Tab-separated table of N, CA, C and O in Angstrom:
chain	number	residue	atom	x	y	z
A	1	GLN	N	16.856	3.687	10.119
A	1	GLN	CA	16.044	2.805	9.325
A	1	GLN	C	14.565	3.019	9.630
A	1	GLN	O	14.211	3.608	10.644
A	2	VAL	N	13.749	2.520	8.729
A	2	VAL	CA	12.306	2.597	8.879
A	2	VAL	C	11.750	1.189	8.995
A	2	VAL	O	12.115	0.293	8.230
A	3	GLN	N	10.871	1.005	9.948
A	3	GLN	CA	10.189	-0.269	10.112
A	3	GLN	C	8.720	-0.087	9.761
A	3	GLN	O	8.080	0.862	10.211
A	4	LEU	N	8.204	-0.995	8.959
A	4	LEU	CA	6.822	-0.935	8.517
A	4	LEU	C	6.117	-2.225	8.895
A	4	LEU	O	6.640	-3.315	8.660
A	5	VAL	N	4.945	-2.091	9.471
A	5	VAL	CA	4.165	-3.246	9.886
A	5	VAL	C	2.744	-3.114	9.365
A	5	VAL	O	2.031	-2.174	9.725
A	6	GLU	N	2.344	-4.063	8.519
A	6	GLU	CA	1.002	-4.054	7.961
A	6	GLU	C	0.041	-4.827	8.853
A	6	GLU	O	0.433	-5.750	9.562
A	7	SER	N	-1.222	-4.464	8.760
A	7	SER	CA	-2.267	-5.177	9.479
A	7	SER	C	-3.585	-4.971	8.753
A	7	SER	O	-3.703	-4.104	7.895
A	8	GLY	N	-4.571	-5.770	9.103
A	8	GLY	CA	-5.902	-5.608	8.546
A	8	GLY	C	-6.291	-6.609	7.485
A	8	GLY	O	-7.431	-6.598	7.010
A	9	GLY	N	-5.363	-7.466	7.089
A	9	GLY	CA	-5.688	-8.462	6.092
A	9	GLY	C	-6.621	-9.517	6.651
A	9	GLY	O	-6.842	-9.610	7.860
A	10	GLY	N	-7.171	-10.314	5.759
A	10	GLY	CA	-8.075	-11.363	6.181
A	10	GLY	C	-8.826	-11.957	5.022
A	10	GLY	O	-8.480	-11.745	3.858
A	11	LEU	N	-9.856	-12.701	5.348
A	11	LEU	CA	-10.700	-13.356	4.359
A	11	LEU	C	-11.996	-12.582	4.207
A	11	LEU	O	-12.660	-12.266	5.199
A	12	VAL	N	-12.355	-12.291	2.975
A	12	VAL	CA	-13.570	-11.541	2.716
A	12	VAL	C	-14.255	-12.083	1.466
A	12	VAL	O	-13.598	-12.591	0.555
A	13	GLN	N	-15.552	-11.988	1.431
A	13	GLN	CA	-16.321	-12.424	0.279
A	13	GLN	C	-16.217	-11.409	-0.852
A	13	GLN	O	-16.069	-10.211	-0.616
A	14	ALA	N	-16.279	-11.882	-2.074
A	14	ALA	CA	-16.254	-10.987	-3.224
A	14	ALA	C	-17.323	-9.916	-3.085
A	14	ALA	O	-18.460	-10.202	-2.710
A	15	GLY	N	-16.937	-8.685	-3.378
A	15	GLY	CA	-17.837	-7.561	-3.221
A	15	GLY	C	-17.719	-6.872	-1.880
A	15	GLY	O	-18.256	-5.774	-1.701
A	16	GLY	N	-17.005	-7.494	-0.970
A	16	GLY	CA	-16.832	-6.937	0.354
A	16	GLY	C	-15.691	-5.953	0.428
A	16	GLY	O	-15.085	-5.587	-0.583
A	17	SER	N	-15.381	-5.529	1.654
A	17	SER	CA	-14.363	-4.512	1.872
A	17	SER	C	-13.399	-4.903	2.980
A	17	SER	O	-13.745	-5.652	3.895
A	18	LEU	N	-12.191	-4.383	2.871
A	18	LEU	CA	-11.177	-4.508	3.903
A	18	LEU	C	-10.405	-3.205	3.962
A	18	LEU	O	-10.280	-2.506	2.949
A	19	ARG	N	-9.886	-2.908	5.129
A	19	ARG	CA	-9.035	-1.741	5.290
A	19	ARG	C	-7.695	-2.189	5.855
A	19	ARG	O	-7.630	-2.716	6.964
A	20	LEU	N	-6.648	-1.975	5.085
A	20	LEU	CA	-5.305	-2.309	5.513
A	20	LEU	C	-4.642	-1.085	6.124
A	20	LEU	O	-4.867	0.039	5.680
A	21	SER	N	-3.821	-1.327	7.129
A	21	SER	CA	-3.081	-0.253	7.764
A	21	SER	C	-1.606	-0.599	7.802
A	21	SER	O	-1.233	-1.767	7.869
A	22	CYS	N	-0.782	0.421	7.760
A	22	CYS	CA	0.663	0.262	7.842
A	22	CYS	C	1.186	1.250	8.861
A	22	CYS	O	1.000	2.461	8.704
A	23	ALA	N	1.822	0.741	9.891
A	23	ALA	CA	2.402	1.579	10.928
A	23	ALA	C	3.901	1.709	10.702
A	23	ALA	O	4.597	0.705	10.530
A	24	ALA	N	4.385	2.932	10.694
A	24	ALA	CA	5.795	3.204	10.459
A	24	ALA	C	6.472	3.705	11.728
A	24	ALA	O	5.873	4.422	12.520
A	25	SER	N	7.730	3.332	11.887
A	25	SER	CA	8.505	3.794	13.023
A	25	SER	C	9.980	3.841	12.656
A	25	SER	O	10.409	3.236	11.681
A	26	GLY	N	10.758	4.578	13.449
A	26	GLY	CA	12.200	4.604	13.290
A	26	GLY	C	12.764	5.731	12.452
A	26	GLY	O	13.971	5.907	12.407
A	27	ARG	N	11.917	6.479	11.792
A	27	ARG	CA	12.364	7.555	10.933
A	27	ARG	C	11.227	8.523	10.690
A	27	ARG	O	10.070	8.152	10.827
A	28	THR	N	11.573	9.742	10.313
A	28	THR	CA	10.552	10.737	10.004
A	28	THR	C	9.643	10.212	8.910
A	28	THR	O	10.076	9.947	7.795
A	29	PHE	N	8.387	10.066	9.230
A	29	PHE	CA	7.430	9.463	8.329
A	29	PHE	C	6.871	10.433	7.311
A	29	PHE	O	6.651	10.080	6.158
A	30	SER	N	6.617	11.641	7.730
A	30	SER	CA	5.924	12.609	6.884
A	30	SER	C	6.702	13.017	5.645
A	30	SER	O	6.113	13.530	4.691
A	31	SER	N	8.007	12.802	5.632
A	31	SER	CA	8.822	13.201	4.490
A	31	SER	C	8.938	12.125	3.423
A	31	SER	O	9.594	12.331	2.409
A	32	ASN	N	8.290	11.002	3.638
A	32	ASN	CA	8.409	9.867	2.731
A	32	ASN	C	7.151	9.624	1.903
A	32	ASN	O	6.045	9.668	2.426
A	33	ALA	N	7.377	9.347	0.627
A	33	ALA	CA	6.294	8.833	-0.191
A	33	ALA	C	6.033	7.393	0.242
A	33	ALA	O	6.952	6.672	0.629
A	34	MET	N	4.789	6.976	0.170
A	34	MET	CA	4.413	5.643	0.597
A	34	MET	C	3.642	4.948	-0.512
A	34	MET	O	2.992	5.595	-1.332
A	35	GLY	N	3.706	3.633	-0.501
A	35	GLY	CA	2.994	2.879	-1.511
A	35	GLY	C	2.524	1.540	-0.999
A	35	GLY	O	2.972	1.054	0.043
A	36	TRP	N	1.602	0.958	-1.731
A	36	TRP	CA	1.135	-0.398	-1.490
A	36	TRP	C	1.377	-1.233	-2.733
A	36	TRP	O	1.085	-0.799	-3.853
A	37	PHE	N	1.909	-2.414	-2.528
A	37	PHE	CA	2.111	-3.390	-3.588
A	37	PHE	C	1.468	-4.693	-3.162
A	37	PHE	O	1.163	-4.897	-1.990
A	38	ARG	N	1.277	-5.588	-4.114
A	38	ARG	CA	0.729	-6.888	-3.773
A	38	ARG	C	1.383	-7.960	-4.629
A	38	ARG	O	1.854	-7.700	-5.730
A	39	GLN	N	1.379	-9.164	-4.102
A	39	GLN	CA	1.983	-10.272	-4.815
A	39	GLN	C	1.195	-11.550	-4.573
A	39	GLN	O	1.041	-11.987	-3.439
A	40	ALA	N	0.705	-12.119	-5.646
A	40	ALA	CA	0.014	-13.393	-5.590
A	40	ALA	C	1.031	-14.514	-5.807
A	40	ALA	O	2.088	-14.287	-6.405
A	41	PRO	N	0.750	-15.721	-5.341
A	41	PRO	CA	1.685	-16.830	-5.522
A	41	PRO	C	2.051	-17.042	-6.985
A	41	PRO	O	1.176	-17.115	-7.848
A	42	GLY	N	3.346	-17.112	-7.266
A	42	GLY	CA	3.810	-17.334	-8.621
A	42	GLY	C	3.744	-16.121	-9.518
A	42	GLY	O	4.057	-16.217	-10.711
A	43	LYS	N	3.358	-14.990	-8.970
A	43	LYS	CA	3.223	-13.775	-9.759
A	43	LYS	C	4.223	-12.717	-9.311
A	43	LYS	O	4.741	-12.755	-8.197
A	44	GLU	N	4.463	-11.769	-10.195
A	44	GLU	CA	5.344	-10.656	-9.887
A	44	GLU	C	4.666	-9.706	-8.908
A	44	GLU	O	3.449	-9.533	-8.935
A	45	ARG	N	5.456	-9.115	-8.043
A	45	ARG	CA	4.908	-8.112	-7.143
A	45	ARG	C	4.487	-6.899	-7.964
A	45	ARG	O	5.279	-6.331	-8.719
A	46	GLU	N	3.238	-6.488	-7.818
A	46	GLU	CA	2.706	-5.424	-8.636
A	46	GLU	C	2.258	-4.222	-7.815
A	46	GLU	O	1.850	-4.340	-6.661
A	47	PHE	N	2.311	-3.098	-8.457
A	47	PHE	CA	1.925	-1.845	-7.839
A	47	PHE	C	0.423	-1.783	-7.621
A	47	PHE	O	-0.356	-2.233	-8.459
A	48	VAL	N	0.025	-1.197	-6.505
A	48	VAL	CA	-1.387	-1.019	-6.194
A	48	VAL	C	-1.740	0.462	-6.082
A	48	VAL	O	-2.628	0.952	-6.774
A	49	ALA	N	-1.041	1.175	-5.199
A	49	ALA	CA	-1.350	2.579	-4.976
A	49	ALA	C	-0.173	3.267	-4.313
A	49	ALA	O	0.655	2.630	-3.668
A	50	ALA	N	-0.093	4.583	-4.473
A	50	ALA	CA	0.959	5.369	-3.839
A	50	ALA	C	0.409	6.717	-3.424
A	50	ALA	O	-0.584	7.198	-3.976
A	51	ILE	N	1.096	7.330	-2.468
A	51	ILE	CA	0.662	8.615	-1.944
A	51	ILE	C	1.872	9.474	-1.622
A	51	ILE	O	2.906	8.978	-1.167
A	52	SER	N	1.753	10.769	-1.877
A	52	SER	CA	2.843	11.698	-1.620
A	52	SER	C	3.003	11.951	-0.130
A	52	SER	O	2.152	11.572	0.681
A	53	TRP	N	4.082	12.621	0.224
A	53	TRP	CA	4.390	12.822	1.648
A	53	TRP	C	3.336	13.618	2.385
A	53	TRP	O	3.133	13.416	3.591
A	54	ARG	N	2.666	14.536	1.696
A	54	ARG	CA	1.619	15.323	2.338
A	54	ARG	C	0.239	14.699	2.179
A	54	ARG	O	-0.721	15.152	2.797
A	55	GLY	N	0.156	13.686	1.355
A	55	GLY	CA	-1.098	12.983	1.174
A	55	GLY	C	-2.036	13.582	0.146
A	55	GLY	O	-3.140	13.057	-0.044
A	56	SER	N	-1.624	14.644	-0.514
A	56	SER	CA	-2.497	15.317	-1.465
A	56	SER	C	-2.496	14.681	-2.847
A	56	SER	O	-3.451	14.847	-3.602
A	57	ASP	N	-1.432	13.975	-3.185
A	57	ASP	CA	-1.316	13.340	-4.492
A	57	ASP	C	-1.338	11.828	-4.346
A	57	ASP	O	-0.597	11.262	-3.546
A	58	THR	N	-2.175	11.201	-5.134
A	58	THR	CA	-2.282	9.750	-5.115
A	58	THR	C	-2.269	9.199	-6.530
A	58	THR	O	-2.622	9.887	-7.485
A	59	VAL	N	-1.856	7.954	-6.657
A	59	VAL	CA	-1.858	7.278	-7.938
A	59	VAL	C	-2.260	5.829	-7.699
A	59	VAL	O	-1.906	5.239	-6.677
A	60	TYR	N	-2.998	5.263	-8.661
A	60	TYR	CA	-3.509	3.908	-8.516
A	60	TYR	C	-3.245	3.082	-9.764
A	60	TYR	O	-3.219	3.599	-10.881
A	61	ALA	N	-3.084	1.805	-9.555
A	61	ALA	CA	-3.037	0.887	-10.678
A	61	ALA	C	-4.412	0.845	-11.331
A	61	ALA	O	-5.435	1.001	-10.662
A	62	ASP	N	-4.435	0.637	-12.636
A	62	ASP	CA	-5.705	0.590	-13.347
A	62	ASP	C	-6.631	-0.486	-12.790
A	62	ASP	O	-7.854	-0.321	-12.777
A	63	SER	N	-6.061	-1.563	-12.312
A	63	SER	CA	-6.847	-2.680	-11.827
A	63	SER	C	-7.625	-2.381	-10.552
A	63	SER	O	-8.579	-3.081	-10.225
A	64	VAL	N	-7.214	-1.341	-9.820
A	64	VAL	CA	-7.881	-1.019	-8.561
A	64	VAL	C	-8.503	0.362	-8.565
A	64	VAL	O	-9.175	0.739	-7.592
A	65	LYS	N	-8.292	1.113	-9.624
A	65	LYS	CA	-8.823	2.472	-9.714
A	65	LYS	C	-10.338	2.475	-9.523
A	65	LYS	O	-11.066	1.708	-10.152
A	66	GLY	N	-10.804	3.339	-8.641
A	66	GLY	CA	-12.219	3.440	-8.365
A	66	GLY	C	-12.701	2.517	-7.268
A	66	GLY	O	-13.832	2.672	-6.789
A	67	ARG	N	-11.874	1.562	-6.868
A	67	ARG	CA	-12.250	0.621	-5.824
A	67	ARG	C	-11.424	0.788	-4.555
A	67	ARG	O	-11.937	0.587	-3.458
A	68	PHE	N	-10.154	1.127	-4.719
A	68	PHE	CA	-9.254	1.278	-3.584
A	68	PHE	C	-8.950	2.751	-3.338
A	68	PHE	O	-8.909	3.555	-4.271
A	69	THR	N	-8.707	3.086	-2.081
A	69	THR	CA	-8.331	4.439	-1.709
A	69	THR	C	-7.166	4.398	-0.732
A	69	THR	O	-7.251	3.740	0.304
A	70	ILE	N	-6.090	5.092	-1.065
A	70	ILE	CA	-4.941	5.177	-0.180
A	70	ILE	C	-4.996	6.500	0.576
A	70	ILE	O	-5.394	7.526	0.029
A	71	SER	N	-4.607	6.469	1.831
A	71	SER	CA	-4.591	7.675	2.646
A	71	SER	C	-3.486	7.556	3.687
A	71	SER	O	-2.946	6.470	3.906
A	72	ARG	N	-3.142	8.668	4.307
A	72	ARG	CA	-2.121	8.634	5.345
A	72	ARG	C	-2.453	9.616	6.448
A	72	ARG	O	-3.133	10.617	6.241
A	73	ASP	N	-1.946	9.312	7.616
A	73	ASP	CA	-2.095	10.169	8.773
A	73	ASP	C	-0.708	10.318	9.367
A	73	ASP	O	-0.246	9.458	10.116
A	74	ASN	N	-0.036	11.401	9.018
A	74	ASN	CA	1.345	11.586	9.447
A	74	ASN	C	1.474	11.776	10.957
A	74	ASN	O	2.501	11.442	11.541
A	75	ALA	N	0.445	12.322	11.583
A	75	ALA	CA	0.471	12.501	13.028
A	75	ALA	C	0.508	11.154	13.742
A	75	ALA	O	1.063	11.037	14.836
A	76	LYS	N	-0.076	10.143	13.116
A	76	LYS	CA	-0.109	8.801	13.695
A	76	LYS	C	0.886	7.857	13.039
A	76	LYS	O	0.959	6.683	13.409
A	77	ASN	N	1.621	8.365	12.063
A	77	ASN	CA	2.613	7.560	11.343
A	77	ASN	C	1.992	6.308	10.721
A	77	ASN	O	2.516	5.200	10.845
A	78	THR	N	0.874	6.509	10.058
A	78	THR	CA	0.194	5.394	9.426
A	78	THR	C	-0.216	5.722	7.994
A	78	THR	O	-0.447	6.877	7.649
A	79	VAL	N	-0.300	4.693	7.189
A	79	VAL	CA	-0.852	4.794	5.851
A	79	VAL	C	-1.858	3.661	5.717
A	79	VAL	O	-1.634	2.563	6.234
A	80	SER	N	-2.963	3.940	5.059
A	80	SER	CA	-4.033	2.961	4.958
A	80	SER	C	-4.425	2.716	3.515
A	80	SER	O	-4.175	3.537	2.632
A	81	LEU	N	-5.034	1.578	3.296
A	81	LEU	CA	-5.575	1.233	1.989
A	81	LEU	C	-6.978	0.691	2.193
A	81	LEU	O	-7.152	-0.414	2.709
A	82	GLN	N	-7.957	1.491	1.821
A	82	GLN	CA	-9.349	1.065	1.890
A	82	GLN	C	-9.676	0.335	0.604
A	82	GLN	O	-9.560	0.905	-0.483
A	83	MET	N	-10.090	-0.904	0.715
A	83	MET	CA	-10.368	-1.732	-0.443
A	83	MET	C	-11.847	-2.090	-0.468
A	83	MET	O	-12.340	-2.777	0.429
A	84	ASN	N	-12.528	-1.623	-1.483
A	84	ASN	CA	-13.945	-1.896	-1.654
A	84	ASN	C	-14.181	-2.717	-2.915
A	84	ASN	O	-13.329	-2.797	-3.783
A	85	SER	N	-15.356	-3.298	-2.998
A	85	SER	CA	-15.731	-4.100	-4.168
A	85	SER	C	-14.654	-5.110	-4.523
A	85	SER	O	-14.247	-5.246	-5.676
A	86	LEU	N	-14.195	-5.820	-3.527
A	86	LEU	CA	-13.089	-6.753	-3.722
A	86	LEU	C	-13.461	-7.900	-4.649
A	86	LEU	O	-14.594	-8.381	-4.649
A	87	LYS	N	-12.473	-8.313	-5.424
A	87	LYS	CA	-12.622	-9.390	-6.384
A	87	LYS	C	-11.657	-10.518	-6.039
A	87	LYS	O	-10.627	-10.280	-5.414
A	88	PRO	N	-11.951	-11.738	-6.458
A	88	PRO	CA	-11.028	-12.844	-6.194
A	88	PRO	C	-9.618	-12.562	-6.703
A	88	PRO	O	-8.647	-12.996	-6.078
A	89	GLU	N	-9.487	-11.849	-7.797
A	89	GLU	CA	-8.173	-11.527	-8.336
A	89	GLU	C	-7.393	-10.541	-7.484
A	89	GLU	O	-6.212	-10.288	-7.749
A	90	ASP	N	-8.031	-9.976	-6.469
A	90	ASP	CA	-7.329	-9.117	-5.526
A	90	ASP	C	-6.587	-9.927	-4.468
A	90	ASP	O	-5.838	-9.363	-3.672
A	91	THR	N	-6.812	-11.223	-4.448
A	91	THR	CA	-6.153	-12.092	-3.480
A	91	THR	C	-4.644	-12.036	-3.650
A	91	THR	O	-4.121	-12.295	-4.735
A	92	ALA	N	-3.949	-11.697	-2.583
A	92	ALA	CA	-2.492	-11.552	-2.622
A	92	ALA	C	-1.992	-11.172	-1.239
A	92	ALA	O	-2.778	-10.866	-0.340
A	93	VAL	N	-0.685	-11.190	-1.098
A	93	VAL	CA	-0.059	-10.594	0.072
A	93	VAL	C	0.176	-9.133	-0.256
A	93	VAL	O	0.770	-8.810	-1.287
A	94	TYR	N	-0.286	-8.261	0.597
A	94	TYR	CA	-0.160	-6.833	0.377
A	94	TYR	C	0.978	-6.267	1.208
A	94	TYR	O	1.058	-6.513	2.415
A	95	TYR	N	1.847	-5.509	0.554
A	95	TYR	CA	3.028	-4.949	1.188
A	95	TYR	C	2.982	-3.432	1.226
A	95	TYR	O	2.651	-2.791	0.233
A	96	CYS	N	3.353	-2.892	2.345
A	96	CYS	CA	3.522	-1.462	2.508
A	96	CYS	C	4.970	-1.110	2.181
A	96	CYS	O	5.889	-1.861	2.519
A	97	ALA	N	5.185	0.019	1.517
A	97	ALA	CA	6.526	0.437	1.137
A	97	ALA	C	6.720	1.927	1.388
A	97	ALA	O	5.774	2.713	1.304
A	98	ALA	N	7.957	2.299	1.682
A	98	ALA	CA	8.289	3.695	1.940
A	98	ALA	C	9.580	4.071	1.228
A	98	ALA	O	10.518	3.276	1.162
A	99	SER	N	9.629	5.282	0.712
A	99	SER	CA	10.827	5.802	0.082
A	99	SER	C	11.662	6.563	1.107
A	99	SER	O	11.118	7.285	1.944
A	100	ALA	N	12.974	6.416	1.020
A	100	ALA	CA	13.877	7.122	1.917
A	100	ALA	C	14.189	8.529	1.438
A	100	ALA	O	14.687	9.351	2.208
A	101	SER	N	13.899	8.823	0.175
A	101	SER	CA	14.308	10.100	-0.390
A	101	SER	C	13.270	10.800	-1.250
A	101	SER	O	13.435	11.985	-1.564
A	102	LYS	N	12.217	10.111	-1.642
A	102	LYS	CA	11.232	10.680	-2.541
A	102	LYS	C	10.015	11.204	-1.794
A	102	LYS	O	9.526	10.569	-0.865
A	103	MET	N	9.524	12.337	-2.231
A	103	MET	CA	8.333	12.924	-1.634
A	103	MET	C	7.059	12.521	-2.358
A	103	MET	O	5.968	12.645	-1.803
A	104	TYR	N	7.211	12.035	-3.587
A	104	TYR	CA	6.057	11.665	-4.396
A	104	TYR	C	6.098	10.192	-4.731
A	104	TYR	O	7.154	9.603	-4.901
A	105	GLY	N	4.932	9.608	-4.836
A	105	GLY	CA	4.830	8.188	-5.067
A	105	GLY	C	5.169	7.783	-6.481
A	105	GLY	O	5.217	8.588	-7.403
A	106	SER	N	5.403	6.480	-6.635
A	106	SER	CA	5.736	5.906	-7.920
A	106	SER	C	5.236	4.480	-7.975
A	106	SER	O	5.089	3.823	-6.943
A	107	SER	N	4.987	3.997	-9.178
A	107	SER	CA	4.558	2.621	-9.369
A	107	SER	C	5.721	1.650	-9.445
A	107	SER	O	5.511	0.439	-9.485
A	108	SER	N	6.931	2.161	-9.441
A	108	SER	CA	8.125	1.330	-9.558
A	108	SER	C	8.612	0.857	-8.196
A	108	SER	O	8.728	1.645	-7.258
A	109	ARG	N	8.913	-0.428	-8.088
A	109	ARG	CA	9.417	-0.975	-6.835
A	109	ARG	C	10.741	-0.354	-6.423
A	109	ARG	O	11.021	-0.215	-5.231
A	110	SER	N	11.553	0.038	-7.419
A	110	SER	CA	12.859	0.608	-7.136
A	110	SER	C	12.766	1.981	-6.481
A	110	SER	O	13.759	2.495	-5.967
A	111	HIS	N	11.611	2.567	-6.499
A	111	HIS	CA	11.369	3.866	-5.897
A	111	HIS	C	11.391	3.798	-4.370
A	111	HIS	O	11.595	4.810	-3.705
A	112	TYR	N	11.200	2.615	-3.849
A	112	TYR	CA	11.041	2.442	-2.415
A	112	TYR	C	12.220	1.718	-1.778
A	112	TYR	O	12.847	0.855	-2.390
A	113	ASP	N	12.492	2.070	-0.539
A	113	ASP	CA	13.646	1.548	0.173
A	113	ASP	C	13.292	0.621	1.334
A	113	ASP	O	14.108	-0.197	1.743
A	114	TYR	N	12.104	0.770	1.856
A	114	TYR	CA	11.685	-0.007	3.009
A	114	TYR	C	10.381	-0.727	2.723
A	114	TYR	O	9.475	-0.174	2.095
A	115	TRP	N	10.306	-1.947	3.216
A	115	TRP	CA	9.140	-2.788	2.977
A	115	TRP	C	8.693	-3.477	4.250
A	115	TRP	O	9.509	-3.875	5.080
A	116	GLY	N	7.393	-3.625	4.378
A	116	GLY	CA	6.856	-4.385	5.481
A	116	GLY	C	6.878	-5.865	5.172
A	116	GLY	O	7.302	-6.294	4.098
A	117	GLN	N	6.418	-6.665	6.118
A	117	GLN	CA	6.407	-8.111	5.954
A	117	GLN	C	5.215	-8.612	5.153
A	117	GLN	O	5.208	-9.747	4.688
A	118	GLY	N	4.221	-7.777	4.997
A	118	GLY	CA	3.062	-8.136	4.213
A	118	GLY	C	1.911	-8.654	5.052
A	118	GLY	O	2.107	-9.179	6.146
A	119	THR	N	0.717	-8.506	4.528
A	119	THR	CA	-0.476	-9.035	5.166
A	119	THR	C	-1.338	-9.702	4.098
A	119	THR	O	-1.508	-9.178	3.005
A	120	GLN	N	-1.857	-10.873	4.422
A	120	GLN	CA	-2.592	-11.666	3.455
A	120	GLN	C	-4.020	-11.171	3.295
A	120	GLN	O	-4.737	-10.962	4.277
A	121	VAL	N	-4.427	-11.016	2.045
A	121	VAL	CA	-5.809	-10.694	1.711
A	121	VAL	C	-6.333	-11.802	0.815
A	121	VAL	O	-5.752	-12.086	-0.233
A	122	THR	N	-7.403	-12.429	1.232
A	122	THR	CA	-8.007	-13.495	0.452
A	122	THR	C	-9.465	-13.148	0.178
A	122	THR	O	-10.231	-12.894	1.107
A	123	VAL	N	-9.822	-13.150	-1.089
A	123	VAL	CA	-11.183	-12.821	-1.499
A	123	VAL	C	-11.819	-14.066	-2.105
A	123	VAL	O	-11.338	-14.583	-3.118
A	124	SER	N	-12.873	-14.528	-1.497
A	124	SER	CA	-13.555	-15.723	-1.969
A	124	SER	C	-14.649	-15.353	-2.965
A	124	SER	O	-15.275	-14.291	-2.865
A	125	SER	N	-14.892	-16.238	-3.908
A	125	SER	CA	-15.913	-16.004	-4.916
A	125	SER	C	-17.258	-16.523	-4.475
A	125	SER	O	-17.378	-17.228	-3.468
């Protein structure tokens, strides 16, 4: 199994930045596509960003394109999400996800097999 632990969430003013990190353990990390999703209270969990196993291919939701950057460091078994120009609508619990069989990322939740517990991001106006 794969265990994922997110960190880096917090409270930030609109226009500010946060960097989320996800630490993976228990399984070969470099062979897995990774993704970030978020869920606001009463809302569906939505796709944010994904990255391929080698880190060369990335995909972003339209809502975060140009503001967020996903990256990974396979030597350290981590994936990160740099969030800039944050908006109040970015407020949500952010979840790290990993695929057990896919090398390339996807915006679909069904693409992923492992999920972290989430980290809260709150953006004040």
